[in-house]
mmCIF file of C-alpha atoms and ligand atoms in Angstrom:
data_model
loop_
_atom_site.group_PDB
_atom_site.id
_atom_site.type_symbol
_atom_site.label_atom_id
_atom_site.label_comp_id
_atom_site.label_asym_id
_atom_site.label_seq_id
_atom_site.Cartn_x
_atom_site.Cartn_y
_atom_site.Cartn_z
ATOM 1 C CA UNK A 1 -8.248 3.767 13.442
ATOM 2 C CA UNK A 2 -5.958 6.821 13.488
ATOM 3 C CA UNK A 3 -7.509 9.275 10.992
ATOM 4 C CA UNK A 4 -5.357 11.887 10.545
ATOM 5 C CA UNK A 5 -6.510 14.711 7.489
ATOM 6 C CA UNK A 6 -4.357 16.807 5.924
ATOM 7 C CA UNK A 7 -4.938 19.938 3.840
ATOM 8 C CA UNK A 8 -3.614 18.502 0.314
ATOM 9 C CA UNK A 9 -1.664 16.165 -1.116
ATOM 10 C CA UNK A 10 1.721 16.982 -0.958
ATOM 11 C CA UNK A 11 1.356 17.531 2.910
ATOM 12 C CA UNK A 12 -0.383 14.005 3.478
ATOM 13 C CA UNK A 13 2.608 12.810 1.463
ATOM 14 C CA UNK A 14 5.290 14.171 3.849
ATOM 15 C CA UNK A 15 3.259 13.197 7.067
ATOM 16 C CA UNK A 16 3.316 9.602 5.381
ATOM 17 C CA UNK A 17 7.107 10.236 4.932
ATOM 18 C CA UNK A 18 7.150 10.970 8.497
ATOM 19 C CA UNK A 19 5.734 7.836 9.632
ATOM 20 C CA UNK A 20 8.082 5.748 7.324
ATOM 21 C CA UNK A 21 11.457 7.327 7.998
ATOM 22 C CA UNK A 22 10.479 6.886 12.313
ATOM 23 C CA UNK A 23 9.560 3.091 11.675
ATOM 24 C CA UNK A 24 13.639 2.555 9.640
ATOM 25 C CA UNK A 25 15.030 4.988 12.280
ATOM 26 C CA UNK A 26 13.868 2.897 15.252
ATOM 27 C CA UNK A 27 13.614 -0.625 13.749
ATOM 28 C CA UNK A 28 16.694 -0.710 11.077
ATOM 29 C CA UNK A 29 15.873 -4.252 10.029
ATOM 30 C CA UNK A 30 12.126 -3.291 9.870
ATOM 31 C CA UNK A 31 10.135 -5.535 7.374
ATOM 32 C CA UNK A 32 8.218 -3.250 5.388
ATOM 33 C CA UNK A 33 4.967 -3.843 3.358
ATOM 34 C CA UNK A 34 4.984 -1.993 0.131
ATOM 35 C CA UNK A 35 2.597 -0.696 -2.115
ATOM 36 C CA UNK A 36 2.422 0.560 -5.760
ATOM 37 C CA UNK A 37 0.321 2.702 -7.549
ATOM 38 C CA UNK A 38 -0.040 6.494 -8.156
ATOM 39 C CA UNK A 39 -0.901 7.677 -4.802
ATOM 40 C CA UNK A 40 2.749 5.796 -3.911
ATOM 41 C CA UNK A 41 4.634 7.525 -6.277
ATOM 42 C CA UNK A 42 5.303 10.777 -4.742
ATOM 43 C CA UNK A 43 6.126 8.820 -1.429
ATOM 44 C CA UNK A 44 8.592 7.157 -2.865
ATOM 45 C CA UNK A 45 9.800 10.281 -4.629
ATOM 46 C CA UNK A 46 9.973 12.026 -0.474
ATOM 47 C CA UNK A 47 11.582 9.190 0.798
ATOM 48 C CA UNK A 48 14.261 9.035 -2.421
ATOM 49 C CA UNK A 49 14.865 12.422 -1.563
ATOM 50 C CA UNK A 50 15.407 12.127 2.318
ATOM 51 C CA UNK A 51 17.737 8.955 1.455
ATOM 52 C CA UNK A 52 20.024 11.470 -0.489
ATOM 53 C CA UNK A 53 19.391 14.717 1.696
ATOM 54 C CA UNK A 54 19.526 13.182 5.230
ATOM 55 C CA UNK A 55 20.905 9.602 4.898
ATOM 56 C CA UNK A 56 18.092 7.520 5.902
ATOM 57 C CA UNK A 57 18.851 4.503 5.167
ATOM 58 C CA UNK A 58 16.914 1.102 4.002
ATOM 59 C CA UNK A 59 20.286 -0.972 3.682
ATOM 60 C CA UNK A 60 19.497 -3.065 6.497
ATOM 61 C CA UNK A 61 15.325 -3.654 5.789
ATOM 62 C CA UNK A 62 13.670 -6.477 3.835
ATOM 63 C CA UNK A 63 10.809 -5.475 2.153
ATOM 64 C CA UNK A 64 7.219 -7.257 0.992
ATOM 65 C CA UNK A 65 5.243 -6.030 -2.351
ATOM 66 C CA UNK A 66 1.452 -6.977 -1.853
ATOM 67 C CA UNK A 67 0.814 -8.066 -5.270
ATOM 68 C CA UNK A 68 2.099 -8.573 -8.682
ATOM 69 C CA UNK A 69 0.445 -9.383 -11.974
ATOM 70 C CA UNK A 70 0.174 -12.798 -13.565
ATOM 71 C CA UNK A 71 1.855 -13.388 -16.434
ATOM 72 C CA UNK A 72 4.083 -10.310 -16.582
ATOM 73 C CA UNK A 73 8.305 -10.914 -16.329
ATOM 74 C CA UNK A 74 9.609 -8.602 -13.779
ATOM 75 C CA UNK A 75 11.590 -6.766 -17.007
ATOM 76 C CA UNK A 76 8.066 -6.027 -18.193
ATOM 77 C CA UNK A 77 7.675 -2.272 -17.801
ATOM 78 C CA UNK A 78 4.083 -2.548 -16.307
ATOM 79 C CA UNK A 79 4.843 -5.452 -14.139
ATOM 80 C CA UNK A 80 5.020 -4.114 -10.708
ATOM 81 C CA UNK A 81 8.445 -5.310 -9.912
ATOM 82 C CA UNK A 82 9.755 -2.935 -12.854
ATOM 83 C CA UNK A 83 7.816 -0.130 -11.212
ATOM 84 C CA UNK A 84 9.400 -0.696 -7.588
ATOM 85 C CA UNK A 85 12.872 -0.983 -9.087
ATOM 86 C CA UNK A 86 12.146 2.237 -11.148
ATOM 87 C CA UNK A 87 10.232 4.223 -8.729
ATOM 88 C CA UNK A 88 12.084 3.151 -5.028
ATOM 89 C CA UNK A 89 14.607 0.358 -5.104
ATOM 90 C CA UNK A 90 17.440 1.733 -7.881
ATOM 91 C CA UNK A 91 16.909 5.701 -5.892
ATOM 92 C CA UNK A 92 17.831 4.129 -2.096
ATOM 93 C CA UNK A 93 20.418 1.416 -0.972
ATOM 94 C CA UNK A 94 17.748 -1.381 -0.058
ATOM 95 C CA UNK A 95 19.779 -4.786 -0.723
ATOM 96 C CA UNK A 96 17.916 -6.193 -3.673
ATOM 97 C CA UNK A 97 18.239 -9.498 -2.340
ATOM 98 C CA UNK A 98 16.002 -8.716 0.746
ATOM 99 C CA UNK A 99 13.830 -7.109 -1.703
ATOM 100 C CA UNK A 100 10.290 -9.405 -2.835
ATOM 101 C CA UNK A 101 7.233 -9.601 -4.519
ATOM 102 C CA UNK A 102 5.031 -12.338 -5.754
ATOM 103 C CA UNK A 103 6.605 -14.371 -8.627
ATOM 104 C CA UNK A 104 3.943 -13.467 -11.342
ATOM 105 C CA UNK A 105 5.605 -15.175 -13.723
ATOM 106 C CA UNK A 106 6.027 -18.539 -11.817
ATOM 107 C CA UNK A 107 5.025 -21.884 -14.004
ATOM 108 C CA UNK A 108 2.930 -22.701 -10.838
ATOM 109 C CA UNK A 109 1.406 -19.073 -9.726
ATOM 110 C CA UNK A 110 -0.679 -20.734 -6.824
ATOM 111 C CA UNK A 111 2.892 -22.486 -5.372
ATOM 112 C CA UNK A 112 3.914 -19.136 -5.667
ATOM 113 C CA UNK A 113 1.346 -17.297 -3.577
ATOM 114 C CA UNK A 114 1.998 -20.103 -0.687
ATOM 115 C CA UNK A 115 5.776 -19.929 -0.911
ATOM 116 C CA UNK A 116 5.055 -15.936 -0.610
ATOM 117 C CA UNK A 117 3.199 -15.950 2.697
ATOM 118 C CA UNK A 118 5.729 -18.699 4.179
ATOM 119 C CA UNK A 119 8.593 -16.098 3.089
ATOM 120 C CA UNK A 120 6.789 -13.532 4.630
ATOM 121 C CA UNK A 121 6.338 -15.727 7.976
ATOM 122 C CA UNK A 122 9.738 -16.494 8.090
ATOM 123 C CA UNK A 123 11.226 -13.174 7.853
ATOM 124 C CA UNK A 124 9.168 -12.643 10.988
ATOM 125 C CA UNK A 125 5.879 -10.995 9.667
ATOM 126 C CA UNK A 126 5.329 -7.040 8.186
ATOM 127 C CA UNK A 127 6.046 -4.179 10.519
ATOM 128 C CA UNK A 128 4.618 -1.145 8.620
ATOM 129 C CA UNK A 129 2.272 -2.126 5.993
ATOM 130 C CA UNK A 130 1.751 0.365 3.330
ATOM 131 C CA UNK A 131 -1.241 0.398 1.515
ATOM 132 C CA UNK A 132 -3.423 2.171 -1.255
ATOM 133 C CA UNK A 133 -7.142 2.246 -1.578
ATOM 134 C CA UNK A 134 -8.965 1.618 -4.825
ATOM 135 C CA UNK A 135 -11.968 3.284 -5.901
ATOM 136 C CA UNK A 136 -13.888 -0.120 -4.988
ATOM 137 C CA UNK A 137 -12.397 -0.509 -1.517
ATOM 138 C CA UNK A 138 -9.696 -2.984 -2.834
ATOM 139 C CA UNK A 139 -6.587 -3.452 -0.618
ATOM 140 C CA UNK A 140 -3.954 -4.792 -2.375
ATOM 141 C CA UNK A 141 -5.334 -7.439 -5.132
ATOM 142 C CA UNK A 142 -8.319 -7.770 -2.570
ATOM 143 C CA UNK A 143 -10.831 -6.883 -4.434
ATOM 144 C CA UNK A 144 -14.986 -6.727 -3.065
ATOM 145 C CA UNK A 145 -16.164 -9.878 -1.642
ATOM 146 C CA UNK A 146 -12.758 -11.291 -1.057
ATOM 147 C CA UNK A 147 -12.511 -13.223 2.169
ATOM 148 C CA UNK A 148 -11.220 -11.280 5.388
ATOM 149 C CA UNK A 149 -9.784 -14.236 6.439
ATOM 150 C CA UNK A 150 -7.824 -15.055 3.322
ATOM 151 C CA UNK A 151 -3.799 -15.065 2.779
ATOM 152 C CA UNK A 152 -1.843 -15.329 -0.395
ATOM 153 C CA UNK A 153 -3.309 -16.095 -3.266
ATOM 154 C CA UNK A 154 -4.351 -15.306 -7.096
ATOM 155 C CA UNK A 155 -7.301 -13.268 -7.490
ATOM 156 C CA UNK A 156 -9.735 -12.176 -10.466
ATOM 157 C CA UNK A 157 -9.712 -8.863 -11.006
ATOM 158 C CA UNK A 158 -12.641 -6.272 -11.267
ATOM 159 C CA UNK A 159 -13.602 -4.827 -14.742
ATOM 160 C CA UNK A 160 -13.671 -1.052 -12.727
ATOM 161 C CA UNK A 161 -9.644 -2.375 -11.452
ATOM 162 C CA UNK A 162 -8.624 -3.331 -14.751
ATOM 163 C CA UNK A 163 -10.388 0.079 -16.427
ATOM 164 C CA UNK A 164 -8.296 1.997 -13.593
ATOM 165 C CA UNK A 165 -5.424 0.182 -14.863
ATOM 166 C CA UNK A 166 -6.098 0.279 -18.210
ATOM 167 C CA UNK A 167 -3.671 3.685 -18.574
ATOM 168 C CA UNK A 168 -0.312 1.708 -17.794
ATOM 169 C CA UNK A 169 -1.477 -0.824 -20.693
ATOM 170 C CA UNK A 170 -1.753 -0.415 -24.255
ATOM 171 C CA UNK A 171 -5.293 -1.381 -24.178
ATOM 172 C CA UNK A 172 -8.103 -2.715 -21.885
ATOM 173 C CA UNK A 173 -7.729 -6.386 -23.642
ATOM 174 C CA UNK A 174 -3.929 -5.904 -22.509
ATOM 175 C CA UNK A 175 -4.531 -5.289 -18.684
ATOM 176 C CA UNK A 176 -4.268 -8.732 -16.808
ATOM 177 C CA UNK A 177 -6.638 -10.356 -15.228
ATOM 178 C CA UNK A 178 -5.328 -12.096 -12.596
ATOM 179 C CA UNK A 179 -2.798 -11.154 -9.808
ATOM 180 C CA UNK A 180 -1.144 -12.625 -7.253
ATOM 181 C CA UNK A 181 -1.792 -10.677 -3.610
ATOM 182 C CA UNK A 182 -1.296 -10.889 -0.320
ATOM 183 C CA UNK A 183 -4.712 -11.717 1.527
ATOM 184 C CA UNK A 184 -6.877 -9.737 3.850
ATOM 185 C CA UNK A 185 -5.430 -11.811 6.864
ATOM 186 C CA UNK A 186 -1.883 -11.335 5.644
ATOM 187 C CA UNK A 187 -2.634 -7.079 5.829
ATOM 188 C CA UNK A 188 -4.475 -7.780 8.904
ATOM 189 C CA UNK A 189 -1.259 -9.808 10.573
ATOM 190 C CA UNK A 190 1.508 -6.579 9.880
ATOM 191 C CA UNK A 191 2.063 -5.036 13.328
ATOM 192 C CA UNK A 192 1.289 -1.519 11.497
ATOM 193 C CA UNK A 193 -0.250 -0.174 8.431
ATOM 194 C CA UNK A 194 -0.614 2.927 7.051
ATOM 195 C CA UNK A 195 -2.773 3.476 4.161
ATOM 196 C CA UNK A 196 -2.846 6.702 2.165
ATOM 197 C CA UNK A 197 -5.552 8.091 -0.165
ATOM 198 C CA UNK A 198 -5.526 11.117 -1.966
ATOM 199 C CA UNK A 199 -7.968 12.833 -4.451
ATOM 200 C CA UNK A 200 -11.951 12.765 -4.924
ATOM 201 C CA UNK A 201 -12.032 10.042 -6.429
ATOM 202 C CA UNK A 202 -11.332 7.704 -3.348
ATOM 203 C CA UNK A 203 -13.747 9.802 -1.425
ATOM 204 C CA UNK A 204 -16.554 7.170 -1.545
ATOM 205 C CA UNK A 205 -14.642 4.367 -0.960
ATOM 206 C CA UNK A 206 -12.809 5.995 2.507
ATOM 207 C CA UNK A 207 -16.018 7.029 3.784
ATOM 208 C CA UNK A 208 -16.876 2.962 3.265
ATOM 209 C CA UNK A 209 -13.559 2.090 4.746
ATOM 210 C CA UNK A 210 -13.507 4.376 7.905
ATOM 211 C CA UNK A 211 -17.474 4.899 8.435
ATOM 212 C CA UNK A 212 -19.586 1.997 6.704
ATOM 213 C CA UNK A 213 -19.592 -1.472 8.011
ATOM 214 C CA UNK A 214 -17.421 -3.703 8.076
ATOM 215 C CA UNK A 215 -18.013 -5.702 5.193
ATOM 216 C CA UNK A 216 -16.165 -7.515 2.411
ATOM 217 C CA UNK A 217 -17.956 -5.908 -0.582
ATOM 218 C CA UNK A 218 -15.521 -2.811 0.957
ATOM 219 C CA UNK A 219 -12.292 -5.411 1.489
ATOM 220 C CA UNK A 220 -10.736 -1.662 3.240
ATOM 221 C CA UNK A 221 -13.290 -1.684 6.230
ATOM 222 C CA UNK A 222 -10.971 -4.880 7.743
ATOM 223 C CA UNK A 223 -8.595 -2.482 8.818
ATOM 224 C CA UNK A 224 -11.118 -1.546 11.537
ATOM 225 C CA UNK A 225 -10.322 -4.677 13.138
ATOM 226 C CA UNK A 226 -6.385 -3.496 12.588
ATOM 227 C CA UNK A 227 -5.169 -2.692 16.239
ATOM 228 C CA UNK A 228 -2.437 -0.163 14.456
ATOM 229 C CA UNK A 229 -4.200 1.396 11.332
ATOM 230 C CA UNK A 230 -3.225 4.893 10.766
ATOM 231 C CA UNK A 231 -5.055 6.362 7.145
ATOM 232 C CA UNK A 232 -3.555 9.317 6.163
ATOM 233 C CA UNK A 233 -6.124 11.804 3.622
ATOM 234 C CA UNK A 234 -6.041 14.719 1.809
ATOM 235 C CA UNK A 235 -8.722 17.027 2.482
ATOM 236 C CA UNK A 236 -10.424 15.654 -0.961
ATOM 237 C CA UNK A 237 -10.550 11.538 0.237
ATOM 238 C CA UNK A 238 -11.753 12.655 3.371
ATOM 239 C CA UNK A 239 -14.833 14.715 1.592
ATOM 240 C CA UNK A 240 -17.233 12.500 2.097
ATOM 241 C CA UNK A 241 -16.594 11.299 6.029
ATOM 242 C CA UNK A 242 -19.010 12.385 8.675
ATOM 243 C CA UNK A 243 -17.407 12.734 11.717
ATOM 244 C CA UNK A 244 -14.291 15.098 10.346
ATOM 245 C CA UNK A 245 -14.591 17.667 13.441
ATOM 246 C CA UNK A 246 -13.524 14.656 15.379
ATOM 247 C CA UNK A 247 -11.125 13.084 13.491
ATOM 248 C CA UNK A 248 -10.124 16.936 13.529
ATOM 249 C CA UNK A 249 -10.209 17.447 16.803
ATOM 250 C CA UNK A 250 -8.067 14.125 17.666
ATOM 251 C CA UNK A 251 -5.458 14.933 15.564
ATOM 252 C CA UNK A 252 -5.070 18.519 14.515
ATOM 253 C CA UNK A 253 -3.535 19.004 10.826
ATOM 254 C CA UNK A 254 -3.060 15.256 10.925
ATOM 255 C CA UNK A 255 -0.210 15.840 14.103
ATOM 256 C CA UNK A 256 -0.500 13.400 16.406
ATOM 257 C CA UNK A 257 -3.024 13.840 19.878
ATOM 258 C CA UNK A 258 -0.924 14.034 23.473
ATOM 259 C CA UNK A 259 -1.535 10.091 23.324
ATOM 260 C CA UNK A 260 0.192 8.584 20.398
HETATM 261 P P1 LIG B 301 -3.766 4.235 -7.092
HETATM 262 O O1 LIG B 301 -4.091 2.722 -6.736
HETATM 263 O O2 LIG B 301 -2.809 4.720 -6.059
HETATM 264 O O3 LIG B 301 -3.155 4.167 -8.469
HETATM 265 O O4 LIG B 301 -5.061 4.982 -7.072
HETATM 266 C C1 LIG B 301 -4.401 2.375 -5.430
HETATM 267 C C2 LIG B 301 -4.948 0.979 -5.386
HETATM 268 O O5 LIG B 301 -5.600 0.553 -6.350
HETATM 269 O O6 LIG B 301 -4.725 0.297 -4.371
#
């Protein structure tokens, strides 16, 4: 695992930027994994702005969501497609048609989940996964115990995830309780990920991902089996890690070491 910490925020943000905008330069037609939730927001807000500033360019990629909910319409404004669309797709000139996520609407949501992964096969597989980190270890849908082997599929999720998401709803009874989401395995298979936490509050759960075993009750600690994980921290996530003078030392101010 790459471990790279940087002093706040807005500068793990742009280093994330950094990392995004070299995959599209080099690989045009790069398949990218995307993410949603808050920590993704202000990405999406750098790499809006670089689209209009310095042309890059996402007209040629295709691009993967990890996970929708069940039951919402993409129209519905907490569904995740209506977030990508508001927050990414309608600010840079991705082709919508290249553009997916899970069907959470579909009659048949489990159909759905396989006919995702066999999209996502045939387009070639994910080269830069993005991902978040919930305050349980989730990746993706994945929440604690799923199987590290798993792909596709509809998942159950938490009481603490559906509290966390609780804000975007009118009410807790409101927040689904089900999702589609690509599986452990699926993350596992993208040539390169990149997760990004930010804030206190994911302290515990990156100290469980980078330092504690690897384990499914923390579905994050697979990526220590990822050959290309990068995690990218502000100096509040990475409170709670032990070995931060080496992470520190490897990659000063999050740059990368005379071997990357
Ligand atoms: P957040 O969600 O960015 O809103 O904290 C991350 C996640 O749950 O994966």
């Amino acid at each position: 695992m790459k471990v790279l910490i940087l002093r706040n925020e807005p500068a793990a943000i742009e280093r994330a930027a950094d990392i995004v905008a070299r995959t599209v330069r080099d690989l045009p037609a790069a398949v990218l994994g995307l993410a949603t939730g808050g920590t993704m927001l202000p990405l999406y807000q750098v790499l809006a702005q670089r689209h209009r500033d310095e042309g890059l360019s996402f007209a040629k990629t295709t691009s993967f969501n990890l996970d929708e909910y069940i039951g919402l319409a993409p129209d519905h404004p907490c569904s995740y497609h209506y977030y990508m669309q508001e927050a990414f797709f309608r600010h840079v000139d991705i082709d919508p048609a290249r553009c997916h996520l899970p069907k959470g609407d579909a009659a048949d949501p489990r159909a759905a989940s396989g006919d995702y992964e066999a999209l996502i096969e045939a387009a070639g597989g994910i080269d830069l996964q993005l991902l978040g980190i919930g305050q349980n270890g989730h990746i993706g849908f994945n929440e604690p115990t799923a199987s590290l082997g798993s792909r596709t599929r509809i998942k159950t999720l938490t009481t603490s995830t559906r509290r966390a998401n609780q804000r975007y709803f009118a009410s807790f009874e409101e927040t689904p309780r089900y999702a589609i989401t690509t599986g452990v395995a699926t993350i596992l298979a993208s040539r390169k990920c990149l997760l990004i936490a930010t804030g206190a509050a994911k302290a515990e759960a990156v100290a469980n991902m980078i330092e504690g075993p690897l384990s499914a009750v923390c579905p994050a600690s697979a990526l220590q089996l990822h050959p290309r994980a990068t995690i990218i921290l502000d100096a509040a996530a990475a409170s709670a890690l032990k070995l931060t003078e080496y992470y520190e030392t490897v990659h000063p101010q999050g740059r990368d070491s005379a071997f990357d």
